[in-house]
PDB file of C-alpha atoms and ligand atoms in Angstrom:
ATOM      1  CA  MET A   1      25.744  -5.938   3.962  1.00 66.00           C
ATOM      2  CA  SER A   2      25.159  -7.087   0.406  1.00 89.00           C
ATOM      3  CA  ARG A   3      21.964  -6.155  -1.373  1.00 97.00           C
ATOM      4  CA  ILE A   4      19.577  -8.569  -2.991  1.00 98.00           C
ATOM      5  CA  VAL A   5      19.053  -7.602  -6.617  1.00 98.00           C
ATOM      6  CA  TYR A   6      16.621  -8.891  -9.212  1.00 98.00           C
ATOM      7  CA  VAL A   7      17.928 -10.258 -12.520  1.00 98.00           C
ATOM      8  CA  ASN A   8      15.689 -11.998 -15.054  1.00 97.00           C
ATOM      9  CA  GLY A   9      13.363 -13.818 -12.698  1.00 97.00           C
ATOM     10  CA  GLU A  10      15.745 -14.336  -9.781  1.00 98.00           C
ATOM     11  CA  PHE A  11      16.515 -12.577  -6.529  1.00 98.00           C
ATOM     12  CA  VAL A  12      20.272 -12.933  -5.913  1.00 98.00           C
ATOM     13  CA  PRO A  13      22.986 -11.327  -3.758  1.00 98.00           C
ATOM     14  CA  GLU A  14      24.544  -8.470  -5.751  1.00 97.00           C
ATOM     15  CA  GLU A  15      27.908 -10.311  -6.059  1.00 97.00           C
ATOM     16  CA  GLU A  16      26.136 -13.097  -7.933  1.00 96.00           C
ATOM     17  CA  ALA A  17      24.071 -10.884 -10.235  1.00 96.00           C
ATOM     18  CA  LYS A  18      25.302 -11.316 -13.820  1.00 97.00           C
ATOM     19  CA  VAL A  19      24.375  -9.923 -17.238  1.00 98.00           C
ATOM     20  CA  SER A  20      25.994 -11.058 -20.505  1.00 98.00           C
ATOM     21  CA  VAL A  21      28.778  -8.989 -22.127  1.00 98.00           C
ATOM     22  CA  PHE A  22      26.648  -9.338 -25.275  1.00 98.00           C
ATOM     23  CA  ASP A  23      23.722  -7.581 -23.644  1.00 98.00           C
ATOM     24  CA  ARG A  24      22.549  -4.777 -25.939  1.00 98.00           C
ATOM     25  CA  GLY A  25      22.134  -2.496 -22.958  1.00 98.00           C
ATOM     26  CA  PHE A  26      25.900  -2.792 -22.440  1.00 98.00           C
ATOM     27  CA  LEU A  27      26.878  -2.648 -26.135  1.00 98.00           C
ATOM     28  CA  PHE A  28      24.432  -0.072 -27.536  1.00 98.00           C
ATOM     29  CA  ALA A  29      22.565   1.462 -24.572  1.00 98.00           C
ATOM     30  CA  ASP A  30      19.618  -0.292 -26.241  1.00 98.00           C
ATOM     31  CA  ALA A  31      17.706  -0.117 -22.989  1.00 98.00           C
ATOM     32  CA  VAL A  32      15.242   2.002 -21.036  1.00 98.00           C
ATOM     33  CA  TYR A  33      14.926   2.529 -17.300  1.00 98.00           C
ATOM     34  CA  GLU A  34      12.921   4.003 -14.442  1.00 98.00           C
ATOM     35  CA  VAL A  35      13.754   5.240 -10.957  1.00 98.00           C
ATOM     36  CA  THR A  36      10.998   5.217  -8.345  1.00 98.00           C
ATOM     37  CA  SER A  37      11.473   6.712  -4.903  1.00 98.00           C
ATOM     38  CA  VAL A  38      10.670   4.749  -1.756  1.00 98.00           C
ATOM     39  CA  LEU A  39       9.432   6.539   1.338  1.00 98.00           C
ATOM     40  CA  ARG A  40       8.718   4.575   4.520  1.00 96.00           C
ATOM     41  CA  GLY A  41       8.921   1.378   2.490  1.00 97.00           C
ATOM     42  CA  ARG A  42       6.307   2.554  -0.041  1.00 97.00           C
ATOM     43  CA  LEU A  43       6.774   3.167  -3.758  1.00 98.00           C
ATOM     44  CA  ILE A  44       5.969   6.792  -4.666  1.00 98.00           C
ATOM     45  CA  ASP A  45       4.126   7.689  -7.921  1.00 98.00           C
ATOM     46  CA  ASN A  46       4.987   4.215  -9.178  1.00 98.00           C
ATOM     47  CA  ALA A  47       1.972   3.740 -11.448  1.00 98.00           C
ATOM     48  CA  ALA A  48       3.032   6.847 -13.385  1.00 98.00           C
ATOM     49  CA  HIS A  49       6.641   5.619 -13.572  1.00 98.00           C
ATOM     50  CA  LEU A  50       5.489   2.277 -14.977  1.00 98.00           C
ATOM     51  CA  ALA A  51       3.184   4.017 -17.463  1.00 98.00           C
ATOM     52  CA  ARG A  52       6.198   6.021 -18.685  1.00 98.00           C
ATOM     53  CA  LEU A  53       8.218   2.778 -18.856  1.00 98.00           C
ATOM     54  CA  ALA A  54       5.525   1.300 -21.102  1.00 98.00           C
ATOM     55  CA  ARG A  55       5.756   4.367 -23.342  1.00 98.00           C
ATOM     56  CA  SER A  56       9.584   4.242 -23.491  1.00 98.00           C
ATOM     57  CA  LEU A  57       9.426   0.537 -24.386  1.00 98.00           C
ATOM     58  CA  ASP A  58       6.855   1.244 -27.067  1.00 98.00           C
ATOM     59  CA  GLU A  59       8.956   4.059 -28.551  1.00 98.00           C
ATOM     60  CA  ILE A  60      11.943   1.730 -28.977  1.00 98.00           C
ATOM     61  CA  GLY A  61       9.832  -1.186 -30.239  1.00 98.00           C
ATOM     62  CA  LEU A  62      10.462  -3.470 -27.290  1.00 98.00           C
ATOM     63  CA  GLU A  63       7.746  -5.519 -25.667  1.00 95.00           C
ATOM     64  CA  SER A  64       7.454  -5.351 -21.890  1.00 95.00           C
ATOM     65  CA  PRO A  65       9.116  -8.431 -20.383  1.00 95.00           C
ATOM     66  CA  LEU A  66       6.304  -8.684 -17.797  1.00 97.00           C
ATOM     67  CA  PRO A  67       2.857  -7.232 -17.153  1.00 95.00           C
ATOM     68  CA  VAL A  68       2.809  -4.067 -15.017  1.00 95.00           C
ATOM     69  CA  ALA A  69       1.263  -5.890 -12.047  1.00 95.00           C
ATOM     70  CA  ASP A  70       4.146  -8.406 -12.006  1.00 98.00           C
ATOM     71  CA  ILE A  71       6.760  -5.649 -12.218  1.00 98.00           C
ATOM     72  CA  THR A  72       5.125  -3.850  -9.300  1.00 98.00           C
ATOM     73  CA  ALA A  73       5.097  -7.051  -7.240  1.00 98.00           C
ATOM     74  CA  ILE A  74       8.819  -7.607  -7.897  1.00 98.00           C
ATOM     75  CA  GLN A  75       9.634  -3.993  -6.979  1.00 98.00           C
ATOM     76  CA  GLN A  76       7.737  -4.363  -3.705  1.00 98.00           C
ATOM     77  CA  GLU A  77       9.369  -7.706  -2.936  1.00 98.00           C
ATOM     78  CA  LEU A  78      12.818  -6.182  -3.551  1.00 98.00           C
ATOM     79  CA  VAL A  79      12.007  -3.286  -1.211  1.00 98.00           C
ATOM     80  CA  ASP A  80      10.853  -5.790   1.426  1.00 98.00           C
ATOM     81  CA  ARG A  81      13.805  -8.187   1.025  1.00 98.00           C
ATOM     82  CA  ASN A  82      16.256  -5.287   1.390  1.00 98.00           C
ATOM     83  CA  ARG A  83      14.218  -3.703   4.195  1.00 98.00           C
ATOM     84  CA  LEU A  84      14.441  -0.434   2.262  1.00 98.00           C
ATOM     85  CA  ASP A  85      12.781   2.304   4.258  1.00 98.00           C
ATOM     86  CA  GLU A  86      13.952   5.348   2.291  1.00 98.00           C
ATOM     87  CA  GLY A  87      15.732   5.462  -1.064  1.00 98.00           C
ATOM     88  CA  VAL A  88      15.102   4.506  -4.657  1.00 98.00           C
ATOM     89  CA  ILE A  89      14.438   1.437  -6.755  1.00 98.00           C
ATOM     90  CA  TYR A  90      16.107   1.299 -10.178  1.00 98.00           C
ATOM     91  CA  LEU A  91      14.624  -0.777 -12.996  1.00 98.00           C
ATOM     92  CA  GLN A  92      16.150  -1.398 -16.429  1.00 98.00           C
ATOM     93  CA  VAL A  93      14.930  -3.293 -19.458  1.00 98.00           C
ATOM     94  CA  SER A  94      17.335  -3.966 -22.328  1.00 98.00           C
ATOM     95  CA  ARG A  95      16.733  -5.704 -25.634  1.00 98.00           C
ATOM     96  CA  GLY A  96      18.750  -8.648 -24.304  1.00 98.00           C
ATOM     97  CA  ALA A  97      21.888 -10.506 -25.354  1.00 98.00           C
ATOM     98  CA  ALA A  98      22.687 -11.334 -28.988  1.00 98.00           C
ATOM     99  CA  ASP A  99      25.655 -11.326 -31.364  1.00 97.00           C
ATOM    100  CA  ARG A 100      26.690  -7.720 -31.911  1.00 98.00           C
ATOM    101  CA  ASP A 101      24.578  -6.337 -34.756  1.00 98.00           C
ATOM    102  CA  PHE A 102      22.804  -2.989 -34.892  1.00 98.00           C
ATOM    103  CA  VAL A 103      19.586  -4.483 -36.278  1.00 98.00           C
ATOM    104  CA  PHE A 104      17.274  -5.883 -33.593  1.00 98.00           C
ATOM    105  CA  PRO A 105      17.815  -9.604 -32.923  1.00 97.00           C
ATOM    106  CA  GLU A 106      14.796 -11.761 -33.673  1.00 94.00           C
ATOM    107  CA  ASP A 107      14.849 -14.098 -30.723  1.00 91.00           C
ATOM    108  CA  ALA A 108      16.607 -12.289 -27.860  1.00 94.00           C
ATOM    109  CA  GLU A 109      14.861 -12.256 -24.476  1.00 96.00           C
ATOM    110  CA  PRO A 110      14.764  -8.810 -22.847  1.00 98.00           C
ATOM    111  CA  THR A 111      16.957  -8.386 -19.770  1.00 98.00           C
ATOM    112  CA  LEU A 112      15.128  -7.079 -16.696  1.00 98.00           C
ATOM    113  CA  VAL A 113      17.246  -5.848 -13.781  1.00 98.00           C
ATOM    114  CA  MET A 114      16.160  -4.081 -10.600  1.00 98.00           C
ATOM    115  CA  PHE A 115      18.085  -2.932  -7.554  1.00 98.00           C
ATOM    116  CA  THR A 116      17.554  -0.690  -4.550  1.00 98.00           C
ATOM    117  CA  GLN A 117      19.691   2.174  -3.287  1.00 98.00           C
ATOM    118  CA  VAL A 118      19.481   3.703   0.159  1.00 98.00           C
ATOM    119  CA  LYS A 119      19.141   7.499   0.046  1.00 98.00           C
ATOM    120  CA  GLU A 120      17.983  10.090   2.521  1.00 97.00           C
ATOM    121  CA  LEU A 121      15.054  11.769   0.784  1.00 98.00           C
ATOM    122  CA  GLU A 122      12.873  13.578   3.287  1.00 96.00           C
ATOM    123  CA  ASN A 123      15.739  15.140   5.273  1.00 96.00           C
ATOM    124  CA  ASP A 124      18.079  15.424   2.330  1.00 97.00           C
ATOM    125  CA  PRO A 125      20.756  18.036   3.212  1.00 97.00           C
ATOM    126  CA  LYS A 126      20.676  19.363  -0.382  1.00 97.00           C
ATOM    127  CA  ALA A 127      17.019  20.300   0.066  1.00 97.00           C
ATOM    128  CA  ARG A 128      17.961  22.453   3.050  1.00 96.00           C
ATOM    129  CA  SER A 129      21.037  24.079   1.503  1.00 98.00           C
ATOM    130  CA  GLY A 130      19.776  24.237  -2.071  1.00 98.00           C
ATOM    131  CA  ILE A 131      22.007  23.312  -4.983  1.00 98.00           C
ATOM    132  CA  ARG A 132      24.280  25.311  -7.267  1.00 98.00           C
ATOM    133  CA  VAL A 133      24.265  24.589 -10.992  1.00 99.00           C
ATOM    134  CA  ILE A 134      26.194  25.565 -14.093  1.00 98.00           C
ATOM    135  CA  SER A 135      24.754  25.793 -17.587  1.00 98.00           C
ATOM    136  CA  THR A 136      26.184  23.604 -20.310  1.00 98.00           C
ATOM    137  CA  PRO A 137      25.373  23.083 -24.009  1.00 98.00           C
ATOM    138  CA  ASP A 138      22.693  20.452 -24.549  1.00 98.00           C
ATOM    139  CA  ILE A 139      24.605  17.943 -26.668  1.00 98.00           C
ATOM    140  CA  ARG A 140      22.027  15.141 -26.283  1.00 98.00           C
ATOM    141  CA  TRP A 141      20.132  13.381 -29.055  1.00 98.00           C
ATOM    142  CA  GLY A 142      16.718  14.352 -30.445  1.00 98.00           C
ATOM    143  CA  ARG A 143      14.554  11.994 -28.355  1.00 98.00           C
ATOM    144  CA  CYS A 144      15.149  13.099 -24.774  1.00 98.00           C
ATOM    145  CA  ASP A 145      11.511  12.167 -24.053  1.00 98.00           C
ATOM    146  CA  ILE A 146      12.517   8.483 -24.095  1.00 98.00           C
ATOM    147  CA  LYS A 147      14.112   7.401 -20.822  1.00 98.00           C
ATOM    148  CA  THR A 148      17.050   5.478 -22.269  1.00 98.00           C
ATOM    149  CA  THR A 149      20.220   4.429 -20.488  1.00 98.00           C
ATOM    150  CA  ALA A 150      22.282   6.428 -23.029  1.00 98.00           C
ATOM    151  CA  LEU A 151      23.337   8.901 -20.345  1.00 98.00           C
ATOM    152  CA  LEU A 152      26.872   9.832 -21.390  1.00 98.00           C
ATOM    153  CA  ALA A 153      25.946  13.489 -22.010  1.00 98.00           C
ATOM    154  CA  ALA A 154      24.469  13.647 -18.495  1.00 98.00           C
ATOM    155  CA  CYS A 155      27.620  12.020 -17.036  1.00 98.00           C
ATOM    156  CA  LEU A 156      29.816  14.586 -18.841  1.00 98.00           C
ATOM    157  CA  ALA A 157      27.629  17.450 -17.621  1.00 98.00           C
ATOM    158  CA  LYS A 158      27.618  16.222 -14.006  1.00 98.00           C
ATOM    159  CA  GLN A 159      31.377  15.673 -14.138  1.00 98.00           C
ATOM    160  CA  ALA A 160      31.877  19.225 -15.454  1.00 98.00           C
ATOM    161  CA  ALA A 161      29.668  20.503 -12.614  1.00 98.00           C
ATOM    162  CA  SER A 162      31.656  18.510 -10.079  1.00 98.00           C
ATOM    163  CA  GLN A 163      34.941  19.854 -11.452  1.00 98.00           C
ATOM    164  CA  ALA A 164      33.509  23.388 -11.259  1.00 98.00           C
ATOM    165  CA  GLY A 165      32.762  22.744  -7.580  1.00 98.00           C
ATOM    166  CA  VAL A 166      28.961  22.800  -7.950  1.00 98.00           C
ATOM    167  CA  ASP A 167      26.165  20.255  -7.678  1.00 98.00           C
ATOM    168  CA  ASP A 168      24.601  19.898 -11.097  1.00 98.00           C
ATOM    169  CA  ALA A 169      24.224  21.245 -14.627  1.00 99.00           C
ATOM    170  CA  TRP A 170      21.358  22.687 -16.671  1.00 99.00           C
ATOM    171  CA  PHE A 171      21.306  21.933 -20.379  1.00 99.00           C
ATOM    172  CA  VAL A 172      20.896  24.904 -22.730  1.00 98.00           C
ATOM    173  CA  ALA A 173      19.988  24.791 -26.437  1.00 98.00           C
ATOM    174  CA  ASP A 174      19.734  27.996 -28.531  1.00 97.00           C
ATOM    175  CA  GLY A 175      19.963  30.106 -25.375  1.00 97.00           C
ATOM    176  CA  LEU A 176      16.977  28.277 -23.842  1.00 98.00           C
ATOM    177  CA  VAL A 177      17.112  25.947 -20.837  1.00 98.00           C
ATOM    178  CA  THR A 178      15.859  22.490 -21.698  1.00 98.00           C
ATOM    179  CA  GLU A 179      16.197  20.677 -18.346  1.00 98.00           C
ATOM    180  CA  GLY A 180      18.671  19.611 -15.684  1.00 98.00           C
ATOM    181  CA  SER A 181      21.103  16.772 -16.357  1.00 98.00           C
ATOM    182  CA  SER A 182      18.814  14.396 -14.417  1.00 98.00           C
ATOM    183  CA  ASN A 183      15.843  16.559 -13.445  1.00 98.00           C
ATOM    184  CA  ASN A 184      13.328  19.080 -14.756  1.00 99.00           C
ATOM    185  CA  ALA A 185      14.128  22.777 -14.366  1.00 99.00           C
ATOM    186  CA  PHE A 186      11.763  25.472 -13.048  1.00 99.00           C
ATOM    187  CA  ILE A 187      12.132  29.197 -12.442  1.00 98.00           C
ATOM    188  CA  LEU A 188       9.926  31.679 -10.632  1.00 98.00           C
ATOM    189  CA  ALA A 189       9.789  34.872 -12.678  1.00 98.00           C
ATOM    190  CA  PRO A 190       9.920  38.194 -10.790  1.00 98.00           C
ATOM    191  CA  ASP A 191       6.155  38.629 -11.527  1.00 97.00           C
ATOM    192  CA  GLY A 192       5.411  35.457  -9.530  1.00 97.00           C
ATOM    193  CA  THR A 193       4.769  33.111 -12.474  1.00 98.00           C
ATOM    194  CA  LEU A 194       6.346  29.700 -12.301  1.00 98.00           C
ATOM    195  CA  ILE A 195       7.882  28.649 -15.627  1.00 98.00           C
ATOM    196  CA  THR A 196       9.010  25.240 -16.833  1.00 98.00           C
ATOM    197  CA  ARG A 197       9.615  24.062 -20.364  1.00 98.00           C
ATOM    198  CA  GLN A 198       6.678  22.442 -22.152  1.00 98.00           C
ATOM    199  CA  LEU A 199       6.806  18.714 -22.888  1.00 98.00           C
ATOM    200  CA  GLY A 200       8.341  17.682 -26.194  1.00 98.00           C
ATOM    201  CA  SER A 201      11.192  15.633 -27.581  1.00 98.00           C
ATOM    202  CA  GLU A 202      13.764  17.965 -25.926  1.00 98.00           C
ATOM    203  CA  ILE A 203      12.988  16.900 -22.341  1.00 98.00           C
ATOM    204  CA  LEU A 204      11.974  13.916 -20.276  1.00 98.00           C
ATOM    205  CA  PRO A 205       8.315  14.075 -19.177  1.00 98.00           C
ATOM    206  CA  GLY A 206       9.224  14.002 -15.479  1.00 98.00           C
ATOM    207  CA  ILE A 207       6.772  12.305 -13.160  1.00 98.00           C
ATOM    208  CA  THR A 208       7.711  14.623 -10.286  1.00 98.00           C
ATOM    209  CA  ARG A 209       7.272  17.608 -12.652  1.00 98.00           C
ATOM    210  CA  GLN A 210       3.737  16.413 -13.443  1.00 98.00           C
ATOM    211  CA  VAL A 211       2.841  16.017  -9.744  1.00 98.00           C
ATOM    212  CA  VAL A 212       4.352  19.414  -8.858  1.00 98.00           C
ATOM    213  CA  LEU A 213       2.344  21.102 -11.642  1.00 98.00           C
ATOM    214  CA  ALA A 214      -0.830  19.443 -10.301  1.00 98.00           C
ATOM    215  CA  LEU A 215       0.046  20.845  -6.866  1.00 98.00           C
ATOM    216  CA  CYS A 216       0.436  24.307  -8.436  1.00 97.00           C
ATOM    217  CA  ASP A 217      -3.049  23.928  -9.892  1.00 96.00           C
ATOM    218  CA  GLU A 218      -4.482  22.888  -6.520  1.00 95.00           C
ATOM    219  CA  THR A 219      -2.855  25.790  -4.707  1.00 94.00           C
ATOM    220  CA  ASN A 220      -3.615  28.376  -7.407  1.00 94.00           C
ATOM    221  CA  LEU A 221       0.022  29.020  -8.168  1.00 97.00           C
ATOM    222  CA  ARG A 222       0.198  30.514 -11.651  1.00 97.00           C
ATOM    223  CA  PHE A 223       2.450  28.618 -14.041  1.00 98.00           C
ATOM    224  CA  GLU A 224       3.392  28.606 -17.695  1.00 98.00           C
ATOM    225  CA  GLU A 225       4.837  25.712 -19.675  1.00 98.00           C
ATOM    226  CA  ARG A 226       7.173  27.381 -22.152  1.00 98.00           C
ATOM    227  CA  PRO A 227      10.867  27.642 -22.957  1.00 98.00           C
ATOM    228  CA  PHE A 228      12.779  30.096 -20.777  1.00 98.00           C
ATOM    229  CA  SER A 229      16.159  31.630 -21.502  1.00 98.00           C
ATOM    230  CA  LEU A 230      19.325  31.466 -19.468  1.00 98.00           C
ATOM    231  CA  ASP A 231      18.990  35.251 -19.030  1.00 98.00           C
ATOM    232  CA  GLU A 232      15.539  34.761 -17.476  1.00 98.00           C
ATOM    233  CA  ALA A 233      16.950  32.049 -15.233  1.00 98.00           C
ATOM    234  CA  TRP A 234      19.777  34.292 -13.980  1.00 98.00           C
ATOM    235  CA  ALA A 235      17.205  37.024 -13.215  1.00 98.00           C
ATOM    236  CA  ALA A 236      14.656  34.688 -11.569  1.00 98.00           C
ATOM    237  CA  SER A 237      13.434  35.193  -7.991  1.00 98.00           C
ATOM    238  CA  GLU A 238      13.673  31.445  -7.406  1.00 98.00           C
ATOM    239  CA  ALA A 239      14.679  28.304  -9.230  1.00 98.00           C
ATOM    240  CA  PHE A 240      14.346  24.615  -8.497  1.00 98.00           C
ATOM    241  CA  VAL A 241      14.570  21.147 -10.006  1.00 99.00           C
ATOM    242  CA  THR A 242      12.310  18.110  -9.675  1.00 98.00           C
ATOM    243  CA  SER A 243      13.040  14.386  -9.895  1.00 98.00           C
ATOM    244  CA  ALA A 244      12.090  11.136  -8.182  1.00 98.00           C
ATOM    245  CA  SER A 245      15.391  10.962  -6.333  1.00 97.00           C
ATOM    246  CA  SER A 246      15.414  14.594  -5.172  1.00 98.00           C
ATOM    247  CA  PHE A 247      11.685  15.492  -5.060  1.00 98.00           C
ATOM    248  CA  VAL A 248      12.245  19.268  -5.198  1.00 98.00           C
ATOM    249  CA  TYR A 249      15.706  20.808  -4.764  1.00 98.00           C
ATOM    250  CA  PRO A 250      15.897  24.591  -4.575  1.00 98.00           C
ATOM    251  CA  VAL A 251      18.548  26.042  -6.911  1.00 98.00           C
ATOM    252  CA  VAL A 252      20.426  28.882  -5.196  1.00 98.00           C
ATOM    253  CA  ALA A 253      22.969  29.788  -7.894  1.00 98.00           C
ATOM    254  CA  ILE A 254      23.253  29.427 -11.658  1.00 98.00           C
ATOM    255  CA  ASP A 255      26.659  29.984 -13.262  1.00 98.00           C
ATOM    256  CA  GLY A 256      27.901  31.587 -10.055  1.00 98.00           C
ATOM    257  CA  LYS A 257      25.028  34.125 -10.010  1.00 98.00           C
ATOM    258  CA  ALA A 258      22.907  34.032  -6.854  1.00 98.00           C
ATOM    259  CA  ILE A 259      19.211  33.353  -7.468  1.00 98.00           C
ATOM    260  CA  GLY A 260      17.003  35.634  -5.339  1.00 96.00           C
ATOM    261  CA  ASP A 261      18.836  36.122  -2.063  1.00 95.00           C
ATOM    262  CA  GLY A 262      20.974  33.029  -2.670  1.00 97.00           C
ATOM    263  CA  ARG A 263      18.967  30.862  -0.279  1.00 98.00           C
ATOM    264  CA  PRO A 264      16.182  28.303  -0.878  1.00 98.00           C
ATOM    265  CA  GLY A 265      13.072  30.276  -1.795  1.00 97.00           C
ATOM    266  CA  PRO A 266       9.622  30.022  -0.179  1.00 98.00           C
ATOM    267  CA  VAL A 267       7.856  28.673  -3.292  1.00 98.00           C
ATOM    268  CA  ALA A 268      10.353  25.839  -3.823  1.00 98.00           C
ATOM    269  CA  THR A 269      10.290  25.032  -0.117  1.00 98.00           C
ATOM    270  CA  ARG A 270       6.477  25.002  -0.045  1.00 98.00           C
ATOM    271  CA  LEU A 271       6.173  22.822  -3.159  1.00 98.00           C
ATOM    272  CA  ARG A 272       8.660  20.370  -1.665  1.00 98.00           C
ATOM    273  CA  GLU A 273       6.586  20.172   1.542  1.00 98.00           C
ATOM    274  CA  LEU A 274       3.372  19.693  -0.447  1.00 98.00           C
ATOM    275  CA  TYR A 275       5.009  16.988  -2.569  1.00 98.00           C
ATOM    276  CA  ILE A 276       6.172  15.048   0.499  1.00 98.00           C
ATOM    277  CA  ALA A 277       2.785  15.433   2.173  1.00 97.00           C
ATOM    278  CA  LYS A 278       1.040  14.110  -0.941  1.00 96.00           C
ATOM    279  CA  ALA A 279       3.503  11.236  -1.332  1.00 95.00           C
ATOM    280  CA  SER A 280       3.043  10.276   2.298  1.00 93.00           C
ATOM    281  CA  ALA A 281      -0.757  10.379   2.026  1.00 91.00           C
ATOM    282  CA  ASP A 282      -1.213   8.472  -1.274  1.00 80.00           C
TER     283      ASP A 282
HETATM  284  N1  PMP B   1      14.933  14.869 -16.806  1.00 51.13           N
HETATM  285  C1  PMP B   1      15.931  13.983 -16.901  1.00 51.13           C
HETATM  286  C2  PMP B   1      16.929  14.134 -17.997  1.00 51.13           C
HETATM  287  C3  PMP B   1      16.047  12.939 -15.956  1.00 51.13           C
HETATM  288  O1  PMP B   1      17.050  12.055 -16.055  1.00 51.13           O
HETATM  289  C4  PMP B   1      15.095  12.859 -14.903  1.00 51.13           C
HETATM  290  C5  PMP B   1      15.181  11.788 -13.854  1.00 51.13           C
HETATM  291  N2  PMP B   1      15.395  10.542 -14.335  1.00 51.13           N
HETATM  292  C6  PMP B   1      14.074  13.805 -14.854  1.00 51.13           C
HETATM  293  C7  PMP B   1      14.017  14.800 -15.824  1.00 51.13           C
HETATM  294  C8  PMP B   1      13.041  13.770 -13.772  1.00 51.13           C
HETATM  295  O2  PMP B   1      12.092  12.754 -13.961  1.00 51.13           O
HETATM  296  P1  PMP B   1      11.302  12.107 -12.753  1.00 51.13           P
HETATM  297  O3  PMP B   1      10.625  13.230 -12.023  1.00 51.13           O
HETATM  298  O4  PMP B   1      10.341  11.198 -13.394  1.00 51.13           O
HETATM  299  O5  PMP B   1      12.326  11.419 -11.891  1.00 51.13           O
END
């Protein structure tokens, strides 16, 4: 069955959804995006996702095509029209279509596209098994805090992981883990402290990361926001990643080295349960 997608003010079957070949999202990745999870037909942490969208737009000097309330209404309508019970909603804003020129066009209208994707979130098999990752040099640009569609480095990293027979990749710069290719990275040090890199231009300020850290606060789980090395990661008692489309995935191996006993750890499992409980209750 074909999906209904949203393109610039219209809800159309996906076969009929069209964007210009001159769209700057296509030509320059001059575009930002958001992914919000949907659980039992409800948008999870969406206000925070739209606040980050506003920040990304601001950082690239692009005005929001619509007020936040209108965007939320369209997201909800798309979820309803597609009867999406569990999955994600993707939203992208580009600077629009114009003759190819690096300098911003003066009169282009931004392109706003949204579509849904079905995905098992709560009973995701990867949450039960945990994922295996490899480390890879962080070859991305200097503004990873902006959620742009320029994701070639992430595609290359995920492809390398796939070819290595594992699930994902962690980016490493100067011996320090920055983040996962599409998620934030956490380790549990042998002394019981949870560690994740501090916010800055090297990582995306993950919404799920922020919620998980708030849950750590509420449950008195000690954490530090600081860079951690690949050596610390290999020696960790647990590791996990967070993102809207995975919630919390335990990491059971890094570069072929088992983390802890090589099975999903109790802290990652507990934080995942707490996250789902909070998302369901909000
Ligand atoms: N880092 C990167 C590089 C990502 O692509 C993502 C997911 N888009 C995240 C972190 C996680 O962010 P969030 O929890 O908001 O999905």
